Structure formats: C-alpha cells, structure tokens
Tab-separated table of C-alpha atoms in Angstrom:
chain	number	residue	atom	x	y	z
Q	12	UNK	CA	1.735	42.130	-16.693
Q	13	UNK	CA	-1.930	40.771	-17.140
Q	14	UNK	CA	-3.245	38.209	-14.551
Q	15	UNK	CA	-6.462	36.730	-13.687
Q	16	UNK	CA	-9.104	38.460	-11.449
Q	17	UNK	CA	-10.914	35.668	-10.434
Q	18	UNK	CA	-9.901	32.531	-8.730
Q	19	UNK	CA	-11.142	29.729	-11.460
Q	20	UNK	CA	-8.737	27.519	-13.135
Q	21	UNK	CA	-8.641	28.338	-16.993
Q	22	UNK	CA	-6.756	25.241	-18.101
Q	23	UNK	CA	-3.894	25.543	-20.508
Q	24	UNK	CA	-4.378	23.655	-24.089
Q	25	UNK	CA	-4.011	19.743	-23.671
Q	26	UNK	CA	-3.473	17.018	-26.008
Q	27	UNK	CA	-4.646	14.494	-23.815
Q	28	UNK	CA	-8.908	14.989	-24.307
Q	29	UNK	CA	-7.757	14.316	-28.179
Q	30	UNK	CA	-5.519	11.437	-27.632
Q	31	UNK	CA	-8.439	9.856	-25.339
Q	32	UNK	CA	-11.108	9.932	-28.213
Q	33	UNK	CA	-8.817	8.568	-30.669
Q	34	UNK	CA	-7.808	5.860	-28.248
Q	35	UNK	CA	-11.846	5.433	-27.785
Q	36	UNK	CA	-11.934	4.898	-31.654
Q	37	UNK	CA	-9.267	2.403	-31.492
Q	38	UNK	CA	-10.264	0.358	-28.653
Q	39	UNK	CA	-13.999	0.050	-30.024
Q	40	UNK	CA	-13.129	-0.365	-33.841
Q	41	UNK	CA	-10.739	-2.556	-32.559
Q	42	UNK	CA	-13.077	-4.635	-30.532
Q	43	UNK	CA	-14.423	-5.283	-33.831
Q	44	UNK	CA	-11.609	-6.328	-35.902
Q	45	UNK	CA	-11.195	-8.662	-33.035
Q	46	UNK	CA	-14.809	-10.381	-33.513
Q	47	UNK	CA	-14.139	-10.218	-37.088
Q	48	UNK	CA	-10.587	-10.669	-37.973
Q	49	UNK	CA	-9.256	-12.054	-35.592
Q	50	UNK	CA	-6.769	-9.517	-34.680
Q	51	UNK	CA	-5.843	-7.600	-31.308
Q	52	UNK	CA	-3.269	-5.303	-32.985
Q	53	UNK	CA	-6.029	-2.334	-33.223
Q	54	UNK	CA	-7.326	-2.566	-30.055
Q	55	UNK	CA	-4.231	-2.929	-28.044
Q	56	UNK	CA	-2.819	-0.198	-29.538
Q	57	UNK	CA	-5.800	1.783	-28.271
Q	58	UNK	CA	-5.654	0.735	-24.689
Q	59	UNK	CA	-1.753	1.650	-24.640
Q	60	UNK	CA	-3.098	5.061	-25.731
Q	61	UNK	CA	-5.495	5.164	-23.282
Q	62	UNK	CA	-3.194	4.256	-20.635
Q	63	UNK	CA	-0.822	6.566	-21.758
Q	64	UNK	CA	-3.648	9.238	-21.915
Q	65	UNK	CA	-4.761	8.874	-18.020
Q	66	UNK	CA	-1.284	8.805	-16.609
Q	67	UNK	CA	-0.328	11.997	-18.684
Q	68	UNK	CA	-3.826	13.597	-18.417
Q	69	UNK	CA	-3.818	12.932	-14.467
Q	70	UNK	CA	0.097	13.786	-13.959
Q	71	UNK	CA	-0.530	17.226	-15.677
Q	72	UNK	CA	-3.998	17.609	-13.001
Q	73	UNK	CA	-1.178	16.716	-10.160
Q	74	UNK	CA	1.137	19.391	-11.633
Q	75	UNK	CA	-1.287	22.465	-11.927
Q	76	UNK	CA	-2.835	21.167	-8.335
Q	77	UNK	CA	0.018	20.304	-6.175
Q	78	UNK	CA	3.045	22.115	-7.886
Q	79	UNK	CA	1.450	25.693	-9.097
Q	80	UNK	CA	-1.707	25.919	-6.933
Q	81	UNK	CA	-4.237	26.245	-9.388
Q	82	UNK	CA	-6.574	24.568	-6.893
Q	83	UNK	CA	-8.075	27.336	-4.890
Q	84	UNK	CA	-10.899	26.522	-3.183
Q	85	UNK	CA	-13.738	26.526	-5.825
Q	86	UNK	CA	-11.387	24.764	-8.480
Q	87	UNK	CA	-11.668	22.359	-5.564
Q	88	UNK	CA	-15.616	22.538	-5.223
Q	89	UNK	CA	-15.824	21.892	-8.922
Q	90	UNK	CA	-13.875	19.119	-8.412
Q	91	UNK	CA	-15.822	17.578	-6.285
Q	92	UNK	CA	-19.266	18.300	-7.724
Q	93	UNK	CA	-17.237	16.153	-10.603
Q	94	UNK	CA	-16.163	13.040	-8.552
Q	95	UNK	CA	-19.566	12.887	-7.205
Q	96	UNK	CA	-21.545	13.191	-10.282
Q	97	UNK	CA	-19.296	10.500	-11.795
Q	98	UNK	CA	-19.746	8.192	-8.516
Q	99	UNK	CA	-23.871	8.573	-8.852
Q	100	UNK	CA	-23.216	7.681	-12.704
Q	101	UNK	CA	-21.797	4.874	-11.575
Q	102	UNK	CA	-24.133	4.058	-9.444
Q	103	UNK	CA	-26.302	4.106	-12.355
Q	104	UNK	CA	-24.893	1.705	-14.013
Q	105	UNK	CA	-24.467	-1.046	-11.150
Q	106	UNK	CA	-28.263	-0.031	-11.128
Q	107	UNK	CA	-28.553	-1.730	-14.301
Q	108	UNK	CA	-27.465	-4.773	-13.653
Q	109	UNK	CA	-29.259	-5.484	-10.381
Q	110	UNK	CA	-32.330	-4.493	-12.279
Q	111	UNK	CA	-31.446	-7.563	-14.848
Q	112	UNK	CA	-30.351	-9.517	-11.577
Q	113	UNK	CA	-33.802	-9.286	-9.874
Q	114	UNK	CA	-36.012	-9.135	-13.094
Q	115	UNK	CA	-34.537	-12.776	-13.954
Q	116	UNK	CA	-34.783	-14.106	-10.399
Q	117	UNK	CA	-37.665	-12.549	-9.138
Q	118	UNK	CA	-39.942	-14.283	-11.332
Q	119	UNK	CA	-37.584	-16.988	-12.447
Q	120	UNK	CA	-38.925	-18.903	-15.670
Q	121	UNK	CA	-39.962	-22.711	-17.008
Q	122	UNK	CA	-36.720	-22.729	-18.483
Q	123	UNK	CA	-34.840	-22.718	-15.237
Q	124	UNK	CA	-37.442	-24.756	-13.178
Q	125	UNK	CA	-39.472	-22.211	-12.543
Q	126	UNK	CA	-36.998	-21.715	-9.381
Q	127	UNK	CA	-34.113	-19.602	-8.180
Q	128	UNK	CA	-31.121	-20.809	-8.200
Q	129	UNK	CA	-31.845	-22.786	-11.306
Q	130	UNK	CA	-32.223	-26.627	-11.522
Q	131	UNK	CA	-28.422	-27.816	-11.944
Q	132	UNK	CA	-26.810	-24.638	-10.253
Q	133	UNK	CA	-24.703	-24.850	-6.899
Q	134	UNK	CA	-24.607	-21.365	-5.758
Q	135	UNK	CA	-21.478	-20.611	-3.825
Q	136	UNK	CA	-21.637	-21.113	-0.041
Q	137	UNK	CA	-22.411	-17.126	1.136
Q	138	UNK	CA	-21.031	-18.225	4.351
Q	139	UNK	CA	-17.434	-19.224	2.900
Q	140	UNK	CA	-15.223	-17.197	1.228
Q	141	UNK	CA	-18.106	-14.726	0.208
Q	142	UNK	CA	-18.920	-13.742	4.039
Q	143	UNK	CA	-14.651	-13.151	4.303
Q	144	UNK	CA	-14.755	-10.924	1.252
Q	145	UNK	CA	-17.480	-9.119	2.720
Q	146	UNK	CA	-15.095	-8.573	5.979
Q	147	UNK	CA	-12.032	-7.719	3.758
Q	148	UNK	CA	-13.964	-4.681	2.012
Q	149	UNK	CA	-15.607	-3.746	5.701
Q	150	UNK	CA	-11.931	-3.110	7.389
Q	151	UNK	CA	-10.760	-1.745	4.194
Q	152	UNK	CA	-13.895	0.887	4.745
Q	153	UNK	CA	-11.674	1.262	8.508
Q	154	UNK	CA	-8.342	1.604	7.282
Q	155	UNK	CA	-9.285	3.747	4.718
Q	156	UNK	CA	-11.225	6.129	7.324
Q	157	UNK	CA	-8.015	5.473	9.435
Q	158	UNK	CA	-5.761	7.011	6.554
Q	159	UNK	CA	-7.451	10.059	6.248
Q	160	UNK	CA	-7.879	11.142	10.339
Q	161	UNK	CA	-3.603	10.360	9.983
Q	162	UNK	CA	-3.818	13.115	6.811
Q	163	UNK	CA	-5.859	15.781	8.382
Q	164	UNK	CA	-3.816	15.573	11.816
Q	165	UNK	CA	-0.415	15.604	9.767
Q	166	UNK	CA	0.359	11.986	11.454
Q	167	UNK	CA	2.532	10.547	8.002
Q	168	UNK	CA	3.696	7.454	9.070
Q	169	UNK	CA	0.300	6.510	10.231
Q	170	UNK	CA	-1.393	7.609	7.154
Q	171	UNK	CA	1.624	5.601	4.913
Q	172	UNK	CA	0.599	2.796	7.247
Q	173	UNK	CA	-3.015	2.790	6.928
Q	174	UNK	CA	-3.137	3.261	3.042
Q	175	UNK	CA	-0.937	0.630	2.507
Q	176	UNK	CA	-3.249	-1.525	4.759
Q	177	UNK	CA	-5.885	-0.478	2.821
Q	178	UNK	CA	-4.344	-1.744	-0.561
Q	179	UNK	CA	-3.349	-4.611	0.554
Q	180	UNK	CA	-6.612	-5.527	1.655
Q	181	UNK	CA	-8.157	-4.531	-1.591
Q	182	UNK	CA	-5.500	-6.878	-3.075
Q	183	UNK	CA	-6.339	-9.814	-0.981
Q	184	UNK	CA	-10.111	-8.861	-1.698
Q	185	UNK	CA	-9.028	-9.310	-5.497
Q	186	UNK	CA	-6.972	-12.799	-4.860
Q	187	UNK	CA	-9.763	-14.068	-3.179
Q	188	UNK	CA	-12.540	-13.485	-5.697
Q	189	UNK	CA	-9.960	-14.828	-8.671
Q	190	UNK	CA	-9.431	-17.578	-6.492
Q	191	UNK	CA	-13.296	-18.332	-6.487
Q	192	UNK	CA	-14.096	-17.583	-10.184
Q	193	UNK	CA	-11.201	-20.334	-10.882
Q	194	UNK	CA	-13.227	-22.901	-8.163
Q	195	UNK	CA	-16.879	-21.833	-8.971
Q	196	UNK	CA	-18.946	-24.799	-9.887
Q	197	UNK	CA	-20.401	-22.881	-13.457
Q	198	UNK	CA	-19.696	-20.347	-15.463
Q	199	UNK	CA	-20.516	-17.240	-17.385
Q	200	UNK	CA	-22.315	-19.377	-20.073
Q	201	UNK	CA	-24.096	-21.016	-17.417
Q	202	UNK	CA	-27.696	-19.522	-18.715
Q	203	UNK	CA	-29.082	-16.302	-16.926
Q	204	UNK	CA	-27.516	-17.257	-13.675
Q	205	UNK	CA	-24.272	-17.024	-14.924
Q	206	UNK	CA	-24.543	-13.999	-17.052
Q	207	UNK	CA	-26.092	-12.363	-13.887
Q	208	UNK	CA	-23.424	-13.234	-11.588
Q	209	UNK	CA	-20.359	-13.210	-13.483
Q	210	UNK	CA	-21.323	-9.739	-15.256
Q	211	UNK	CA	-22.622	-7.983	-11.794
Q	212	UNK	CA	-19.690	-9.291	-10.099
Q	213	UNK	CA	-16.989	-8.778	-12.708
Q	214	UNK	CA	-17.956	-5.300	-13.096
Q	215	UNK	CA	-17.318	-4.859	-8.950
Q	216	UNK	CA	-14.031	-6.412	-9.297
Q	217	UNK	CA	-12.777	-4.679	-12.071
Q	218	UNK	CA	-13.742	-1.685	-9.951
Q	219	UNK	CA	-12.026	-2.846	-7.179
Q	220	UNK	CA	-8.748	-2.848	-9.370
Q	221	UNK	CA	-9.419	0.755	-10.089
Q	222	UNK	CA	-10.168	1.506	-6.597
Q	223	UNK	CA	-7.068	-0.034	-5.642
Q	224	UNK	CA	-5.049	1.606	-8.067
Q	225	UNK	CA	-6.118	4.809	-7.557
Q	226	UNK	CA	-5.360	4.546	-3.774
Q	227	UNK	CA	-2.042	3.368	-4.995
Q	228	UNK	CA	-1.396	6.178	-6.975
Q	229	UNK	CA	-2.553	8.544	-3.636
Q	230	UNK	CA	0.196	6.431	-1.280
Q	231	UNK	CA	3.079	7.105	-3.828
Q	232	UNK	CA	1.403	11.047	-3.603
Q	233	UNK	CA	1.498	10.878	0.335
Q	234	UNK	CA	5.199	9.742	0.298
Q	235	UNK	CA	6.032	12.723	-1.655
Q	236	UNK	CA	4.706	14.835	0.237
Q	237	UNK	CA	2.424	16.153	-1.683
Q	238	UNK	CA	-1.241	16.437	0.312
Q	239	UNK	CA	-1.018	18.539	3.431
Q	240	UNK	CA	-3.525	18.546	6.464
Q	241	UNK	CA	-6.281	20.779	4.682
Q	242	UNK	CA	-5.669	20.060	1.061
Q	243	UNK	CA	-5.617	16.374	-0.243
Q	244	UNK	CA	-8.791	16.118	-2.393
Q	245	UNK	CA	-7.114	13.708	-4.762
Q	246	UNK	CA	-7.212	11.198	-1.585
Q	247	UNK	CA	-11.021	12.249	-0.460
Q	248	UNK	CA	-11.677	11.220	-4.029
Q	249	UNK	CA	-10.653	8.224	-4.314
Q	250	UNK	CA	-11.747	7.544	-0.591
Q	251	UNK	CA	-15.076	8.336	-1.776
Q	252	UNK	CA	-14.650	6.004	-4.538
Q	253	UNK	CA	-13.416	3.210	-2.443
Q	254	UNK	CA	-16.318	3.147	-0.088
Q	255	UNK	CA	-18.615	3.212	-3.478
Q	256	UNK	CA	-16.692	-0.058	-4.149
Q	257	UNK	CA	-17.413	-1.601	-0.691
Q	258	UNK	CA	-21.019	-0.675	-0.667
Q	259	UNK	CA	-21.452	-2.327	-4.173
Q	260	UNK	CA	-20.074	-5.645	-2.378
Q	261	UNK	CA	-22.621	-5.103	-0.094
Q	262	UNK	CA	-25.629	-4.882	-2.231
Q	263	UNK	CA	-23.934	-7.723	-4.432
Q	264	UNK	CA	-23.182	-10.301	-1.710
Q	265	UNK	CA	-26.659	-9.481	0.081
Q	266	UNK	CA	-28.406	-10.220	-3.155
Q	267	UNK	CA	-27.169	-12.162	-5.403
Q	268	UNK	CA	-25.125	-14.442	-2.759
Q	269	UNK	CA	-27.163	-14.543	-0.041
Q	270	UNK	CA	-30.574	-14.055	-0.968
Q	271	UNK	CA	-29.940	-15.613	-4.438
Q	272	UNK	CA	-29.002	-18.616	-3.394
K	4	UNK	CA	-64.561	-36.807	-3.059
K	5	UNK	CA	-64.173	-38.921	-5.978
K	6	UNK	CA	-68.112	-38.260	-7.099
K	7	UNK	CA	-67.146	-34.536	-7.077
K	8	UNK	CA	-64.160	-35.072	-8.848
K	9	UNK	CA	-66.115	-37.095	-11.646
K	10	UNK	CA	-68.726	-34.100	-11.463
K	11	UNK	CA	-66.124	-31.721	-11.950
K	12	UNK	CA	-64.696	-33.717	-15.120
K	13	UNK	CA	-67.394	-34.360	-16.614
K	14	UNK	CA	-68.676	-30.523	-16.621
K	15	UNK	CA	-65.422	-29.548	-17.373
K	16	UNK	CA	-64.975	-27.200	-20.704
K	17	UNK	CA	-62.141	-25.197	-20.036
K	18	UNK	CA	-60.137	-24.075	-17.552
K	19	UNK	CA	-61.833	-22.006	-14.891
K	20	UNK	CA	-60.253	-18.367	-13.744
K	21	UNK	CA	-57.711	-19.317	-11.042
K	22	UNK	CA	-57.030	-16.249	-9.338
K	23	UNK	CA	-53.865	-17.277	-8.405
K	24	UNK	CA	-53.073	-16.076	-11.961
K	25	UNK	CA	-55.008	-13.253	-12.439
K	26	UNK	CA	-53.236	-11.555	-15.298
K	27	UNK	CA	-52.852	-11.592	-19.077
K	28	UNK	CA	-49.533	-14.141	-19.204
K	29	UNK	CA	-50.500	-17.174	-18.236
K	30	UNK	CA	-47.266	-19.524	-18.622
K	31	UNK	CA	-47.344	-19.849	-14.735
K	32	UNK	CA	-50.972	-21.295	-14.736
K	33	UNK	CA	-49.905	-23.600	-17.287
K	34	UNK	CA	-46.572	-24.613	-15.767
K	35	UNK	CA	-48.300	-24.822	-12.241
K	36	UNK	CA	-50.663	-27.610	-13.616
K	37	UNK	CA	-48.469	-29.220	-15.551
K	38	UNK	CA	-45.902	-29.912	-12.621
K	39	UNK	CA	-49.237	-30.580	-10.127
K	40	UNK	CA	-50.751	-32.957	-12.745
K	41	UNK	CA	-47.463	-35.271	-12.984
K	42	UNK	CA	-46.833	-34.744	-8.974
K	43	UNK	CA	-50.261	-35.738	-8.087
K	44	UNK	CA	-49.626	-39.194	-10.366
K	45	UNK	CA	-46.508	-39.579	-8.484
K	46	UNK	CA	-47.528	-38.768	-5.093
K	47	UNK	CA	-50.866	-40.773	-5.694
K	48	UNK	CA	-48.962	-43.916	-7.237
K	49	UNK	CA	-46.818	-43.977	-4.264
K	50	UNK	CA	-49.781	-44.774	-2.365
K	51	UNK	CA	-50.997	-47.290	-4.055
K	52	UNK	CA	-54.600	-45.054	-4.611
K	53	UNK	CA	-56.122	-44.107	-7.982
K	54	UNK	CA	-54.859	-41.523	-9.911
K	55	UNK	CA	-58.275	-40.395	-11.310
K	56	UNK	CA	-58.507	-36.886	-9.808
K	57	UNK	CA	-55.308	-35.768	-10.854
K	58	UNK	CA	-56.786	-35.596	-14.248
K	59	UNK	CA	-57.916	-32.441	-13.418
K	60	UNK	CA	-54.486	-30.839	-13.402
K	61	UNK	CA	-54.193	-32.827	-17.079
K	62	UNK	CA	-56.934	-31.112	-18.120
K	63	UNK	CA	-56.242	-27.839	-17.298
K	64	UNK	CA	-52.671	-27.334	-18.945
K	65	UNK	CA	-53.938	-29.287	-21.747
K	66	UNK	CA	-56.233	-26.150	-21.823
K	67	UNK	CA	-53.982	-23.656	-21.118
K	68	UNK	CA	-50.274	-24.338	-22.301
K	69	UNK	CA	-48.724	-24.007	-26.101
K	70	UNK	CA	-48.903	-27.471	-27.486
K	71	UNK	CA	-45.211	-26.551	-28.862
K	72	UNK	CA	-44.295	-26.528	-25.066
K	73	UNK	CA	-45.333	-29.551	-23.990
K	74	UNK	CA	-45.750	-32.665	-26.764
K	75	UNK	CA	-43.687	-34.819	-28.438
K	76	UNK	CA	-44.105	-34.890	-31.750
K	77	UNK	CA	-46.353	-37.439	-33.320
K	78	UNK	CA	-45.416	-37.948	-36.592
K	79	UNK	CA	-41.390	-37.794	-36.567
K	80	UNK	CA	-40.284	-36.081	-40.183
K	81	UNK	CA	-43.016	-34.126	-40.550
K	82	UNK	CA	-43.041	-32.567	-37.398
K	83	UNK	CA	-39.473	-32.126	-37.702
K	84	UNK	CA	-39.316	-30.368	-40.043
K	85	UNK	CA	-41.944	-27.704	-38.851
K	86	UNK	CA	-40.139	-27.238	-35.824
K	87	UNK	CA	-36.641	-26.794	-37.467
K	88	UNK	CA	-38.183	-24.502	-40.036
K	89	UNK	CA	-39.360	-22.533	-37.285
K	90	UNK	CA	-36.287	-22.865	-35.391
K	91	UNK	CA	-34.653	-21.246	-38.156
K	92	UNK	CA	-36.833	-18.484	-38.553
K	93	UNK	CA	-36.372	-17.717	-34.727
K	94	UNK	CA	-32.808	-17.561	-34.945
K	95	UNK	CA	-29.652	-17.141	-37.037
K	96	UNK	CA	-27.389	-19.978	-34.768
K	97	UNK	CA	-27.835	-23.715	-36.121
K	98	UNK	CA	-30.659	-25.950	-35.442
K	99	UNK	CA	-29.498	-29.107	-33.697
K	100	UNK	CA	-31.490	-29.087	-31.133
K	101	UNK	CA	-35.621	-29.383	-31.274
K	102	UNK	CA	-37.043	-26.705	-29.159
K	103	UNK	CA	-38.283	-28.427	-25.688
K	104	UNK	CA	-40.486	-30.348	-25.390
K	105	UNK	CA	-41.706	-31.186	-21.737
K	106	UNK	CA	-42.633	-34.383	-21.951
K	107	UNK	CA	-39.153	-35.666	-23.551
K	108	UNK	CA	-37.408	-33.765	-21.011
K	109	UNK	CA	-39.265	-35.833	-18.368
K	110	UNK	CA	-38.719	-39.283	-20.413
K	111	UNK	CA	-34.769	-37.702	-20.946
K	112	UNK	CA	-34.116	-36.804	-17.094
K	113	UNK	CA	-33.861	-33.258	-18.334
K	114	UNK	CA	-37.181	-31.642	-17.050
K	115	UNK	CA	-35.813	-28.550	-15.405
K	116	UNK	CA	-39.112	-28.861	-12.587
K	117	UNK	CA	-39.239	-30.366	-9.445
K	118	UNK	CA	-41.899	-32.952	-9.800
C-alpha cells in the first residue's frame, strides 16, 4: 500500500486548466467576431465555459480541502503565497490606470482648457453619494473583520450574521454606484475625463462584484459547516481580497473624486 | 509704463526665455500667451484704457505657437483642402471636422480656455 512521505498536495489530473484556455480562446476570438460580425454566439459560449470552469475548478479545490484534507499546513502556505501574489498583481494593474489618471490630469492639456476637470465637465459632488460609498466599503472593512473574530472563536451565528452584513453592504455599495453611472452628468466618451473615470472606476466595481461573490460563496461554506476555528483560509482569502477592494475605493474616491474635481 | 512697453515692442525679435517654461515642449508658453494676450484685451477694454501693451502677449504666441493651432484659414478651398488632406493622413476615421483652430473656437463659443 504506497502513500506519500511528505505532506504536499500532488493534485489529481483535472480537466478544468484545459477547459479554461479553451474558454480564453473563445471569449477573445469571440470578442472579435463581435467587432466584426456582429455576433455574440462565440463569445458567450466562452464565458458559459468559463463559468462553468471556476465553479467546477473551485468545487473540486473545496473537495480535496474541506472533505479529504489535502490542506496540511504548507498546502495552506502555498496557498497563500498564491492569493497574495495575485492581490499585488492586481494591484498592478489598478496601478495602471491611476498612472493614466494622473498623467492626463496632472498636466491637463489645450484641448481640455488647459484645466482639470475639463471645460464642460460637472464632476460629481465627492460629498454626495461618493462620501456614502466611501462609508459603505469602510463598515464593510468592520463587518468583515467582525466575521472572522466570530470564525476563529467558533461563534456561528455571529459569523452568519456578520458575513451576510458584509454582502449586503457590498450590494448596496454596487446599487449605489449603478445608481450614479445612470445620473452622472457625462459619459465614458466624454474625452479623457471620461475614459479615466469610467475605466478606473468600472474596473473597482466589477471587482466589487467579485468580492462580493466570493464572500457569498464563503457564507453558503460557513452554513455548511465547513471552516472550523483554525482552518478557514478560503474566508482569509477572500477577506484579504475584500479589503483590497475597499482600499482601491479609497485611492479612487481620494483622487479622482475628490482631488479631481 | 507705456514708453517701456513701446521700448519693449519695438526691440522685440522673438520671444525671450521665460523661465516659467524652461523645457523643450513649449505648448504651455504658447497657450499661456495666447489666453494672457486675449485676457489682457478683455480686462483692459473693460476699463475703458488702451489695449497697446497687451500686444506683447500677441507677439509672443505669434512667436511661439503652430500657426495650425491658432488661425483661421485665409483662403477657404485651398486651405481646406490642406488641412483635410492632412486630416486624413493623421487618421483613418472621416474628416468632417477641420482640426481647431483657436481663434474660431473663440468667434464659435467653443474655446475650451478661460479667458
């Protein structure tokens, strides 16, 4: 009877790395056909593969964690070596567009008046419903906190609770800022003001819906039972990833809201 | 004042280092004047004084800025033409529109400056 002498996690053959490239292929060839032809058939078909891909890719990580204890403790370091890489990558990438943010309003061009906001822009109010957001994403940072004190002391009903507190506020976070997008007095086309805000800003929200469903996906995990008091990396992950999310809005509403308008 | 300001006119041959714009691109000098040239006529009109030393301003952008940036076109068709031919060598989208022009922006309300 052979079994392993060491404590690492040699994963059994998966389908789902494959599936993921080929719905890669089809959601970027797709894009294409779209611009060119016309037609979403290509590229929906690849995001129902790639949503098939994560839930089956992630369920089978849930199986050989939870259910067959695969995740000894440096399974679990590697693990999170691997959210935090993939946090500072996206970090990178927010980079990116603050860079474009502050190279076009730093030094703001003839074009635009030579001023920042632009001539014929109304910035939204930071003050309004921008200033509110920023409070929705603060407690969220609380509840969230408040969630995993209730895991780690084996309090369920308090960490149930909390989580759901914490979704809901990243829902309400998410009404809010469609709410404003349908209200705001320009748009994406709306020369490098627009681009700037509605790219750095969709980005965050679309981010927010990840963060939110992932923390979903951890409250249906917590009702099951399956984290205990010392083991429940899945929610420190996406913990981690939530307050990524709320610092974003911070750096986002202190710059381009506030000091951009 | 107004003896200096002929002085300075009439000694004038181009425009002098302003080392408020001490580097290579110089589209801020040239804005800067431009917008302090036609905000000295306004400010100077509304008081009823004579505009004569604004004409400094005028003569610096007239030194320093791209005429593309700044006149309207003299001769109609001809000009036209230029422009849209290089219009389309800039870009693949259609040519309707002439590439700005300050001045008609002022005389068209669109002049994106404060003046």
């Amino acid at each position: 009877m052979a079994h392993q002498a060491h404590a690492y996690h040699m994963v059994d053959p998966s389908p789902w790395p494959l599936t993921g490239a080929i719905a890669a292929l089809l959601m970027t060839s797709g894009l294409a056909v779209w611009f060119h032809f016309h037609s979403t058939t290509l590229m929906t078909l690849g995001l129902i593969l790639l949503l098939l891909t994560m839930h089956q890719w992630w369920r089978d990580i849930i199986r050989e964690g939870t259910f067959q204890g695969h995740h000894t403790p440096p399974v679990q370091k590697g693990l999170r070596y691997g959210m935090i890489l993939f946090i500072t990558s996206e970090v990178f990438f927010f980079l990116g567009f603050f860079w474009a943010f502050y190279h076009s309003s730093l030094a703001p061009t003839p074009e635009l008046g030579g001023c920042w906001p632009p001539t014929g822009i109304t910035p939204l109010d930071p003050f309004e419903v921008p200033l509110l957001n920023t409070a929705v994403l603060l407690a969220s940072g609380v509840t969230v906190t408040w969630t995993h004190h209730s895991i780690m002391e084996g309090e369920r009903k308090q960490a149930i609770q909390s989580l759901t507190l914490t979704i809901l506020l990243g829902l309400y976070f998410t009404a809010l800022q469609a709410m404003e997008y349908y209200e705001a007095p320009f748009t994406i086309a709306d020369g490098v003001y627009g681009s700037t805000f509605f790219v750095a800003t969709g980005f965050h929200g679309l981010h927010v819906i990840i963060g939110s469903t992932f923390l979903a996906v951890c409250l249906l995990r917590q009702i099951q039972y399956h984290f205990t008091s010392e083991h429940h990396f899945g929610f420190e992950a996406a913990a981690w990833y939530w307050h990524f999310v709320d610092v974003v809005w911070l750096f986002l509403y202190v710059s381009i809201y506030w000091w951009g308008s | 004042m107004a003896e200096d300001i002929q002085q300075k006119l009439e000694k004038y041959r181009t425009a002098p280092f302003d080392a408020r714009f001490p580097n290579q691109n110089q589209t801020r000098n040239c804005w800067q004047n431009y917008l302090d040239y036609y905000r000295c006529q306004k400010a100077l009109d509304a008081k009823g004084v004579d505009t004569a030393p604004c004409d400094w301003y005028k003569r610096v952008y007239k030194s320093l800025c791209p005429l593309s940036w700044v006149n309207i076109p003299s001769s109609p068709i001809s000009v036209s033409i230029r422009i849209v031919h290089e219009c389309h060598l800039l870009s693949t989208f259609p040519c309707v529109a002439q590439i700005e022009k300050w001045d008609t922006q002022r005389e068209d309300g669109t002049f994106p400056g404060k003046i």
